[in-house]
Amino acid sequence: VTHGAELWRTDGTEAGTAMVKDIYGAGSGSYPYGFVALGSSVYFAADDGTNGIEVWRSDGSEAGTTMVKNISAAGTAAPQDFIVFDGAVYFTADDDTHARELWRTDGTEAGTTMVKNISASGTSYPLDFAVVGDYLYFRASDDDHHEELWRTDGTEAGTTMVKDIQLGTGGSYPGQLTAFGGTLYFSADDGTNGVELWKSDGTAGGTQMVQGINPGTDSAYPYSLVPLGDYLYFGAYDAANGYYYPYRTDGTSIERVPFPADPAEYLNCECDFMVAAGATLFSVAYSDAIGNEFAYLTEPTAELPPTNGSGSPWTLPLALLAALTAAAGVAFRRAGVAQP
């Protein structure tokens, strides 16, 4: 090892693949991470061996790869969760004074500032960012509320809690924040219905549970939210059957997506592998009969490409083949079984 883990670039050819800059030097690596593109530059976090992990930017040249700002003199900034919003890069960082809070940068030292000190007594630890319309949404804690839904327009005054979903000292822990149809969707626990699917238009009154999948306090734990066409697809837990299934919503109600299996047969959706490619939704399904197999959302009359039949998930090339040969529809299917 000559340089350790450093920043590289490629144009797709061997000759055009080269290290951009040895940021750390001395044979160690700067371990860059969190890459996002803004304009003609890429922003990321890296350790130069002197200032700790800070925000860097690069235009692809050695001279144009520089630290944006030394946020923490003690070397504890550790910026993370980079996202582009409204012409700037947003992230979280610890400046030694305010603990971990929300920051933004326009690529200049002067333009790299904390957006708001959300928690004066500790750390708000913003995370799980999603951009919807004119706002950046995220989860955070202030001095009076624990882990609730927040949003920002990029200004201190415009950084506010959307709603105290779980009243009292408990937090609703919003997660899986996803934009769909101009609305924010996420999972949350209001303390009464367990963890279910919620949506928000950015107002307290417009932040509400879409529909309870499980009655009472049993949680559905919605996850892997994937927009596709007129629906938002996600995986959720069916407490009555003890299995995970794929579901979808148009924003008004929730329905389970039918799987091609005997209802008496054990079946589980590996919905954390659910992904949309083109007009097709792909997932991995498990049952006692087939093991792990590939499933995708398609028209009932579409011809199915063959599965490997060995009980292991399909490879990416086969998934891409399926994406090219199938159109979006209303049912999951696997080889040999069609669901009307």
CSV table of C-alpha atoms in Angstrom, one decimal:
chain,number,residue,atom,x,y,z
A,1,VAL,CA,0.0,0.0,0.0
A,2,THR,CA,1.4,3.3,-1.1
A,3,HIS,CA,-1.2,5.9,-0.3
A,4,GLY,CA,-3.9,4.2,1.7
A,5,ALA,CA,-7.6,5.0,0.9
A,6,GLU,CA,-7.6,8.2,-1.1
A,7,LEU,CA,-9.8,10.1,-3.6
A,8,TRP,CA,-9.7,8.7,-7.2
A,9,ARG,CA,-11.5,9.5,-10.4
A,10,THR,CA,-12.1,7.6,-13.7
A,11,ASP,CA,-13.5,8.2,-17.1
A,12,GLY,CA,-14.1,4.5,-17.5
A,13,THR,CA,-10.7,3.7,-19.0
A,14,GLU,CA,-7.6,2.3,-17.4
A,15,ALA,CA,-5.5,5.3,-18.6
A,16,GLY,CA,-8.2,7.7,-17.3
A,17,THR,CA,-8.3,6.2,-13.8
A,18,ALA,CA,-6.0,8.0,-11.4
A,19,MET,CA,-5.7,9.2,-7.8
A,20,VAL,CA,-6.9,12.8,-7.6
A,21,LYS,CA,-4.9,13.8,-4.5
A,22,ASP,CA,-3.0,12.2,-1.7
A,23,ILE,CA,-4.9,14.1,1.0
A,24,TYR,CA,-3.4,12.5,4.1
A,25,GLY,CA,0.1,11.7,2.9
A,26,ALA,CA,2.7,9.7,4.8
A,27,GLY,CA,1.4,6.4,3.5
A,28,SER,CA,-1.9,6.6,5.4
A,29,GLY,CA,-5.4,7.2,3.9
A,30,SER,CA,-7.8,10.1,4.2
A,31,TYR,CA,-10.7,7.7,3.8
A,32,PRO,CA,-13.0,10.0,1.9
A,33,TYR,CA,-16.8,9.3,2.2
A,34,GLY,CA,-20.2,10.8,1.8
A,35,PHE,CA,-19.8,12.1,-1.8
A,36,VAL,CA,-22.4,14.5,-3.3
A,37,ALA,CA,-22.2,16.6,-6.4
A,38,LEU,CA,-23.0,20.3,-6.6
A,39,GLY,CA,-22.2,22.3,-9.7
A,40,SER,CA,-18.8,21.2,-11.1
A,41,SER,CA,-17.5,19.9,-7.7
A,42,VAL,CA,-17.9,16.9,-5.5
A,43,TYR,CA,-18.2,17.4,-1.7
A,44,PHE,CA,-17.1,14.8,0.8
A,45,ALA,CA,-15.5,14.2,4.2
A,46,ALA,CA,-11.8,13.4,4.6
A,47,ASP,CA,-9.0,13.4,7.1
A,48,ASP,CA,-5.8,15.2,6.1
A,49,GLY,CA,-3.9,14.0,9.2
A,50,THR,CA,-3.8,17.5,10.7
A,51,ASN,CA,-7.4,18.8,11.0
A,52,GLY,CA,-9.3,15.6,11.6
A,53,ILE,CA,-12.3,14.7,9.5
A,54,GLU,CA,-13.6,17.8,7.8
A,55,VAL,CA,-15.6,18.9,4.7
A,56,TRP,CA,-13.7,18.8,1.4
A,57,ARG,CA,-14.5,19.7,-2.2
A,58,SER,CA,-12.8,18.7,-5.4
A,59,ASP,CA,-13.1,19.8,-9.1
A,60,GLY,CA,-11.3,16.6,-10.1
A,61,SER,CA,-7.8,18.2,-10.1
A,62,GLU,CA,-5.1,18.0,-7.3
A,63,ALA,CA,-5.0,21.8,-7.0
A,64,GLY,CA,-8.7,22.0,-6.9
A,65,THR,CA,-9.1,19.5,-4.1
A,66,THR,CA,-9.2,21.5,-0.8
A,67,MET,CA,-10.6,21.5,2.6
A,68,VAL,CA,-13.7,23.8,2.7
A,69,LYS,CA,-13.5,24.8,6.4
A,70,ASN,CA,-11.9,23.6,9.6
A,71,ILE,CA,-15.1,23.3,11.6
A,72,SER,CA,-13.6,21.7,14.7
A,73,ALA,CA,-10.2,22.9,16.0
A,74,ALA,CA,-10.2,19.7,18.1
A,75,GLY,CA,-10.7,17.5,15.1
A,76,THR,CA,-14.1,16.2,16.0
A,77,ALA,CA,-16.3,17.7,13.3
A,78,ALA,CA,-16.8,14.3,11.6
A,79,PRO,CA,-19.3,15.7,9.0
A,80,GLN,CA,-21.8,13.2,7.7
A,81,ASP,CA,-25.2,12.7,5.9
A,82,PHE,CA,-24.4,15.0,3.0
A,83,ILE,CA,-27.4,16.1,0.9
A,84,VAL,CA,-27.8,18.8,-1.8
A,85,PHE,CA,-30.7,21.2,-1.2
A,86,ASP,CA,-31.4,24.6,-2.6
A,87,GLY,CA,-28.0,25.2,-4.1
A,88,ALA,CA,-26.0,24.2,-1.1
A,89,VAL,CA,-24.7,21.0,0.6
A,90,TYR,CA,-26.3,20.2,4.0
A,91,PHE,CA,-24.8,17.9,6.6
A,92,THR,CA,-24.3,17.4,10.3
A,93,ALA,CA,-21.2,18.3,12.2
A,94,ASP,CA,-19.8,18.9,15.7
A,95,ASP,CA,-17.9,22.2,16.1
A,96,ASP,CA,-16.8,21.5,19.7
A,97,THR,CA,-19.3,24.2,21.0
A,98,HIS,CA,-22.7,23.1,19.9
A,99,ALA,CA,-22.3,19.3,19.6
A,100,ARG,CA,-23.8,17.7,16.5
A,101,GLU,CA,-26.1,20.1,14.6
A,102,LEU,CA,-27.3,20.9,11.1
A,103,TRP,CA,-24.8,22.7,8.8
A,104,ARG,CA,-24.6,23.9,5.3
A,105,THR,CA,-21.9,25.0,2.8
A,106,ASP,CA,-21.8,26.8,-0.5
A,107,GLY,CA,-18.3,25.7,-1.0
A,108,THR,CA,-16.6,28.6,0.6
A,109,GLU,CA,-15.2,29.0,4.1
A,110,ALA,CA,-17.4,32.0,4.9
A,111,GLY,CA,-20.4,30.2,3.5
A,112,THR,CA,-20.0,27.1,5.7
A,113,THR,CA,-22.1,27.8,8.7
A,114,MET,CA,-24.4,26.1,11.3
A,115,VAL,CA,-28.0,26.5,10.2
A,116,LYS,CA,-29.5,26.4,13.7
A,117,ASN,CA,-28.5,25.3,17.2
A,118,ILE,CA,-31.6,23.2,17.6
A,119,SER,CA,-30.6,21.8,21.0
A,120,ALA,CA,-29.0,24.4,23.3
A,121,SER,CA,-28.4,21.9,26.1
A,122,GLY,CA,-26.9,19.0,24.0
A,123,THR,CA,-27.0,17.6,20.5
A,124,SER,CA,-30.0,17.6,18.2
A,125,TYR,CA,-28.3,15.0,16.0
A,126,PRO,CA,-30.3,15.6,12.7
A,127,LEU,CA,-30.5,12.6,10.4
A,128,ASP,CA,-32.6,10.9,7.7
A,129,PHE,CA,-32.8,13.8,5.3
A,130,ALA,CA,-35.3,14.1,2.5
A,131,VAL,CA,-36.1,17.1,0.2
A,132,VAL,CA,-39.7,17.8,-0.6
A,133,GLY,CA,-40.7,21.0,-2.3
A,134,ASP,CA,-39.0,24.0,-0.7
A,135,TYR,CA,-37.9,22.3,2.4
A,136,LEU,CA,-35.4,19.8,3.7
A,137,TYR,CA,-37.0,17.4,6.2
A,138,PHE,CA,-35.2,15.5,8.9
A,139,ARG,CA,-35.4,14.0,12.4
A,140,ALA,CA,-34.0,15.8,15.4
A,141,SER,CA,-34.3,16.5,19.1
A,142,ASP,CA,-34.6,19.9,20.8
A,143,ASP,CA,-34.6,20.7,24.5
A,144,ASP,CA,-38.3,20.0,24.9
A,145,HIS,CA,-39.0,17.2,22.4
A,146,HIS,CA,-37.2,14.0,21.7
A,147,GLU,CA,-36.7,12.7,18.1
A,148,GLU,CA,-39.5,14.4,16.1
A,149,LEU,CA,-40.0,15.6,12.6
A,150,TRP,CA,-38.3,18.9,11.6
A,151,ARG,CA,-37.9,20.9,8.4
A,152,THR,CA,-35.7,23.8,7.2
A,153,ASP,CA,-35.7,26.3,4.4
A,154,GLY,CA,-32.0,26.9,5.0
A,155,THR,CA,-32.5,29.7,7.5
A,156,GLU,CA,-32.4,29.7,11.3
A,157,ALA,CA,-35.9,31.1,11.5
A,158,GLY,CA,-37.2,28.7,8.9
A,159,THR,CA,-35.9,25.6,10.8
A,160,THR,CA,-38.8,24.4,12.9
A,161,MET,CA,-40.4,21.2,14.3
A,162,VAL,CA,-43.3,20.1,12.1
A,163,LYS,CA,-45.2,18.3,14.7
A,164,ASP,CA,-44.8,16.8,18.1
A,165,ILE,CA,-46.2,13.4,17.0
A,166,GLN,CA,-45.6,11.6,20.3
A,167,LEU,CA,-46.6,14.0,23.0
A,168,GLY,CA,-44.6,14.2,26.2
A,169,THR,CA,-41.0,13.2,26.7
A,170,GLY,CA,-41.2,10.3,24.3
A,171,GLY,CA,-40.1,10.7,20.6
A,172,SER,CA,-41.9,9.4,17.5
A,173,TYR,CA,-38.6,8.6,15.9
A,174,PRO,CA,-39.6,9.4,12.3
A,175,GLY,CA,-37.6,7.4,9.8
A,176,GLN,CA,-37.5,6.2,6.2
A,177,LEU,CA,-38.2,9.8,5.1
A,178,THR,CA,-39.2,9.7,1.4
A,179,ALA,CA,-40.7,12.1,-1.1
A,180,PHE,CA,-43.7,10.9,-3.1
A,181,GLY,CA,-46.1,13.0,-5.1
A,182,GLY,CA,-45.0,16.3,-3.4
A,183,THR,CA,-45.7,14.8,0.1
A,184,LEU,CA,-43.3,13.5,2.7
A,185,TYR,CA,-43.9,9.9,3.8
A,186,PHE,CA,-42.2,8.3,6.8
A,187,SER,CA,-42.5,5.8,9.6
A,188,ALA,CA,-43.3,7.1,13.1
A,189,ASP,CA,-44.7,6.0,16.5
A,190,ASP,CA,-47.4,8.2,18.0
A,191,GLY,CA,-47.4,6.2,21.3
A,192,THR,CA,-50.8,4.8,20.5
A,193,ASN,CA,-50.7,2.9,17.2
A,194,GLY,CA,-47.1,1.7,17.2
A,195,VAL,CA,-44.7,2.4,14.3
A,196,GLU,CA,-46.9,2.9,11.2
A,197,LEU,CA,-46.8,4.9,7.9
A,198,TRP,CA,-47.3,8.6,8.2
A,199,LYS,CA,-47.4,11.5,5.7
A,200,SER,CA,-46.9,15.3,6.0
A,201,ASP,CA,-47.4,18.4,3.9
A,202,GLY,CA,-45.2,20.3,6.2
A,203,THR,CA,-47.8,21.6,8.6
A,204,ALA,CA,-48.8,20.1,11.9
A,205,GLY,CA,-52.4,19.7,10.8
A,206,GLY,CA,-51.3,18.0,7.6
A,207,THR,CA,-49.0,15.5,9.4
A,208,GLN,CA,-51.0,12.3,10.0
A,209,MET,CA,-50.9,8.6,10.0
A,210,VAL,CA,-52.0,7.2,6.6
A,211,GLN,CA,-53.5,4.0,7.9
A,212,GLY,CA,-52.8,1.5,10.7
A,213,ILE,CA,-51.7,-1.8,9.2
A,214,ASN,CA,-51.8,-3.5,12.6
A,215,PRO,CA,-54.5,-2.8,15.2
A,216,GLY,CA,-53.7,-1.4,18.6
A,217,THR,CA,-50.1,-0.8,19.5
A,218,ASP,CA,-48.6,-3.6,17.3
A,219,SER,CA,-46.1,-2.0,15.0
A,220,ALA,CA,-45.9,-2.5,11.2
A,221,TYR,CA,-42.4,-1.0,11.0
A,222,PRO,CA,-42.7,0.4,7.4
A,223,TYR,CA,-39.4,0.3,5.7
A,224,SER,CA,-37.7,0.5,2.2
A,225,LEU,CA,-40.1,3.1,0.9
A,226,VAL,CA,-40.0,3.1,-2.9
A,227,PRO,CA,-42.0,5.4,-5.2
A,228,LEU,CA,-43.2,3.8,-8.4
A,229,GLY,CA,-45.9,5.4,-10.7
A,230,ASP,CA,-49.0,6.2,-8.8
A,231,TYR,CA,-48.0,4.3,-5.6
A,232,LEU,CA,-45.5,4.3,-2.8
A,233,TYR,CA,-44.3,0.7,-2.1
A,234,PHE,CA,-42.8,-0.4,1.1
A,235,GLY,CA,-42.3,-3.5,3.3
A,236,ALA,CA,-44.2,-3.9,6.6
A,237,TYR,CA,-44.8,-6.4,9.3
A,238,ASP,CA,-48.2,-8.2,9.5
A,239,ALA,CA,-48.6,-8.9,13.3
A,240,ALA,CA,-51.5,-11.3,12.7
A,241,ASN,CA,-49.4,-13.7,10.5
A,242,GLY,CA,-45.9,-12.8,11.8
A,243,TYR,CA,-44.5,-12.2,8.3
A,244,TYR,CA,-43.2,-9.2,6.3
A,245,TYR,CA,-45.1,-8.4,3.2
A,246,PRO,CA,-44.9,-5.7,0.5
A,247,TYR,CA,-47.6,-3.0,0.7
A,248,ARG,CA,-48.4,0.1,-1.3
A,249,THR,CA,-50.3,3.3,-0.8
A,250,ASP,CA,-51.7,6.1,-3.0
A,251,GLY,CA,-51.6,8.4,0.0
A,252,THR,CA,-55.2,7.7,1.1
A,253,SER,CA,-55.2,4.0,2.0
A,254,ILE,CA,-52.9,1.1,2.2
A,255,GLU,CA,-53.2,-2.3,0.5
A,256,ARG,CA,-51.1,-5.4,0.6
A,257,VAL,CA,-49.5,-6.3,-2.8
A,258,PRO,CA,-50.4,-10.0,-3.6
A,259,PHE,CA,-47.7,-12.5,-3.6
A,260,PRO,CA,-47.9,-15.7,-5.8
A,261,ALA,CA,-47.9,-18.2,-3.1
A,262,ASP,CA,-50.2,-20.6,-1.3
A,263,PRO,CA,-51.7,-18.6,1.7
A,264,ALA,CA,-50.8,-21.5,4.0
A,265,GLU,CA,-47.2,-21.5,2.8
A,266,TYR,CA,-44.6,-19.6,4.9
A,267,LEU,CA,-43.6,-16.5,2.9
A,268,ASN,CA,-41.5,-13.5,3.8
A,269,CYS,CA,-40.7,-10.5,1.7
A,270,GLU,CA,-37.1,-9.4,1.8
A,271,CYS,CA,-38.4,-5.9,1.2
A,272,ASP,CA,-35.2,-4.2,2.2
A,273,PHE,CA,-33.9,-5.4,-1.2
A,274,MET,CA,-36.9,-3.7,-2.9
A,275,VAL,CA,-35.8,-1.4,-5.7
A,276,ALA,CA,-37.5,0.4,-8.7
A,277,ALA,CA,-35.8,0.2,-12.1
A,278,GLY,CA,-37.5,1.9,-14.9
A,279,ALA,CA,-41.2,1.0,-14.6
A,280,THR,CA,-40.6,-2.2,-12.6
A,281,LEU,CA,-40.3,-3.0,-8.9
A,282,PHE,CA,-38.0,-5.7,-7.9
A,283,SER,CA,-37.8,-7.6,-4.6
A,284,VAL,CA,-36.6,-10.9,-3.1
A,285,ALA,CA,-39.2,-13.3,-1.7
A,286,TYR,CA,-38.7,-16.3,0.5
A,287,SER,CA,-40.9,-19.3,1.1
A,288,ASP,CA,-40.3,-22.9,2.3
A,289,ALA,CA,-41.0,-24.1,-1.2
A,290,ILE,CA,-38.7,-21.9,-3.2
A,291,GLY,CA,-36.2,-20.5,-0.7
A,292,ASN,CA,-35.0,-17.1,-1.8
A,293,GLU,CA,-36.2,-16.1,-5.2
A,294,PHE,CA,-36.6,-13.0,-7.3
A,295,ALA,CA,-40.0,-11.3,-7.7
A,296,TYR,CA,-41.0,-8.3,-9.7
A,297,LEU,CA,-44.1,-6.2,-10.3
A,298,THR,CA,-45.3,-6.9,-13.8
A,299,GLU,CA,-48.4,-7.2,-16.0
A,300,PRO,CA,-50.1,-10.7,-15.5
A,301,THR,CA,-49.7,-11.5,-19.2
A,302,ALA,CA,-46.1,-10.6,-19.4
A,303,GLU,CA,-43.6,-13.4,-20.1
A,304,LEU,CA,-41.4,-14.2,-17.1
A,305,PRO,CA,-37.7,-14.6,-17.6
A,306,PRO,CA,-36.5,-17.8,-15.9
A,307,THR,CA,-35.3,-17.8,-12.3
A,308,ASN,CA,-32.2,-19.7,-11.2
A,309,GLY,CA,-34.3,-22.1,-9.1
A,310,SER,CA,-31.5,-22.7,-6.6
A,311,GLY,CA,-32.9,-20.9,-3.7
A,312,SER,CA,-30.6,-17.8,-4.0
A,313,PRO,CA,-31.4,-14.3,-5.2
A,314,TRP,CA,-30.9,-13.3,-8.8
A,315,THR,CA,-27.8,-11.5,-9.8
A,316,LEU,CA,-27.9,-7.9,-10.9
A,317,PRO,CA,-27.6,-8.7,-14.6
A,318,LEU,CA,-30.7,-10.9,-14.4
A,319,ALA,CA,-32.5,-8.2,-12.5
A,320,LEU,CA,-31.6,-5.7,-15.3
A,321,LEU,CA,-32.8,-8.3,-17.9
A,322,ALA,CA,-36.1,-8.5,-16.1
A,323,ALA,CA,-36.3,-4.8,-16.0
A,324,LEU,CA,-35.9,-4.6,-19.8
A,325,THR,CA,-38.4,-7.4,-20.5
A,326,ALA,CA,-41.2,-6.6,-18.1
A,327,ALA,CA,-43.6,-3.7,-17.7
A,328,ALA,CA,-45.1,-2.3,-14.5
A,329,GLY,CA,-48.4,-3.9,-13.4
A,330,VAL,CA,-50.4,-4.9,-10.4
A,331,ALA,CA,-49.0,-8.2,-9.1
A,332,PHE,CA,-45.8,-9.8,-7.9
A,333,ARG,CA,-44.9,-13.0,-9.9
A,334,ARG,CA,-42.2,-15.6,-9.9
A,335,ALA,CA,-41.3,-18.4,-12.3
A,336,GLY,CA,-44.1,-20.9,-12.8
A,337,VAL,CA,-46.7,-19.0,-10.8
A,338,ALA,CA,-49.0,-16.2,-12.2
A,339,GLN,CA,-51.1,-14.1,-9.9
A,340,PRO,CA,-54.2,-12.6,-11.6
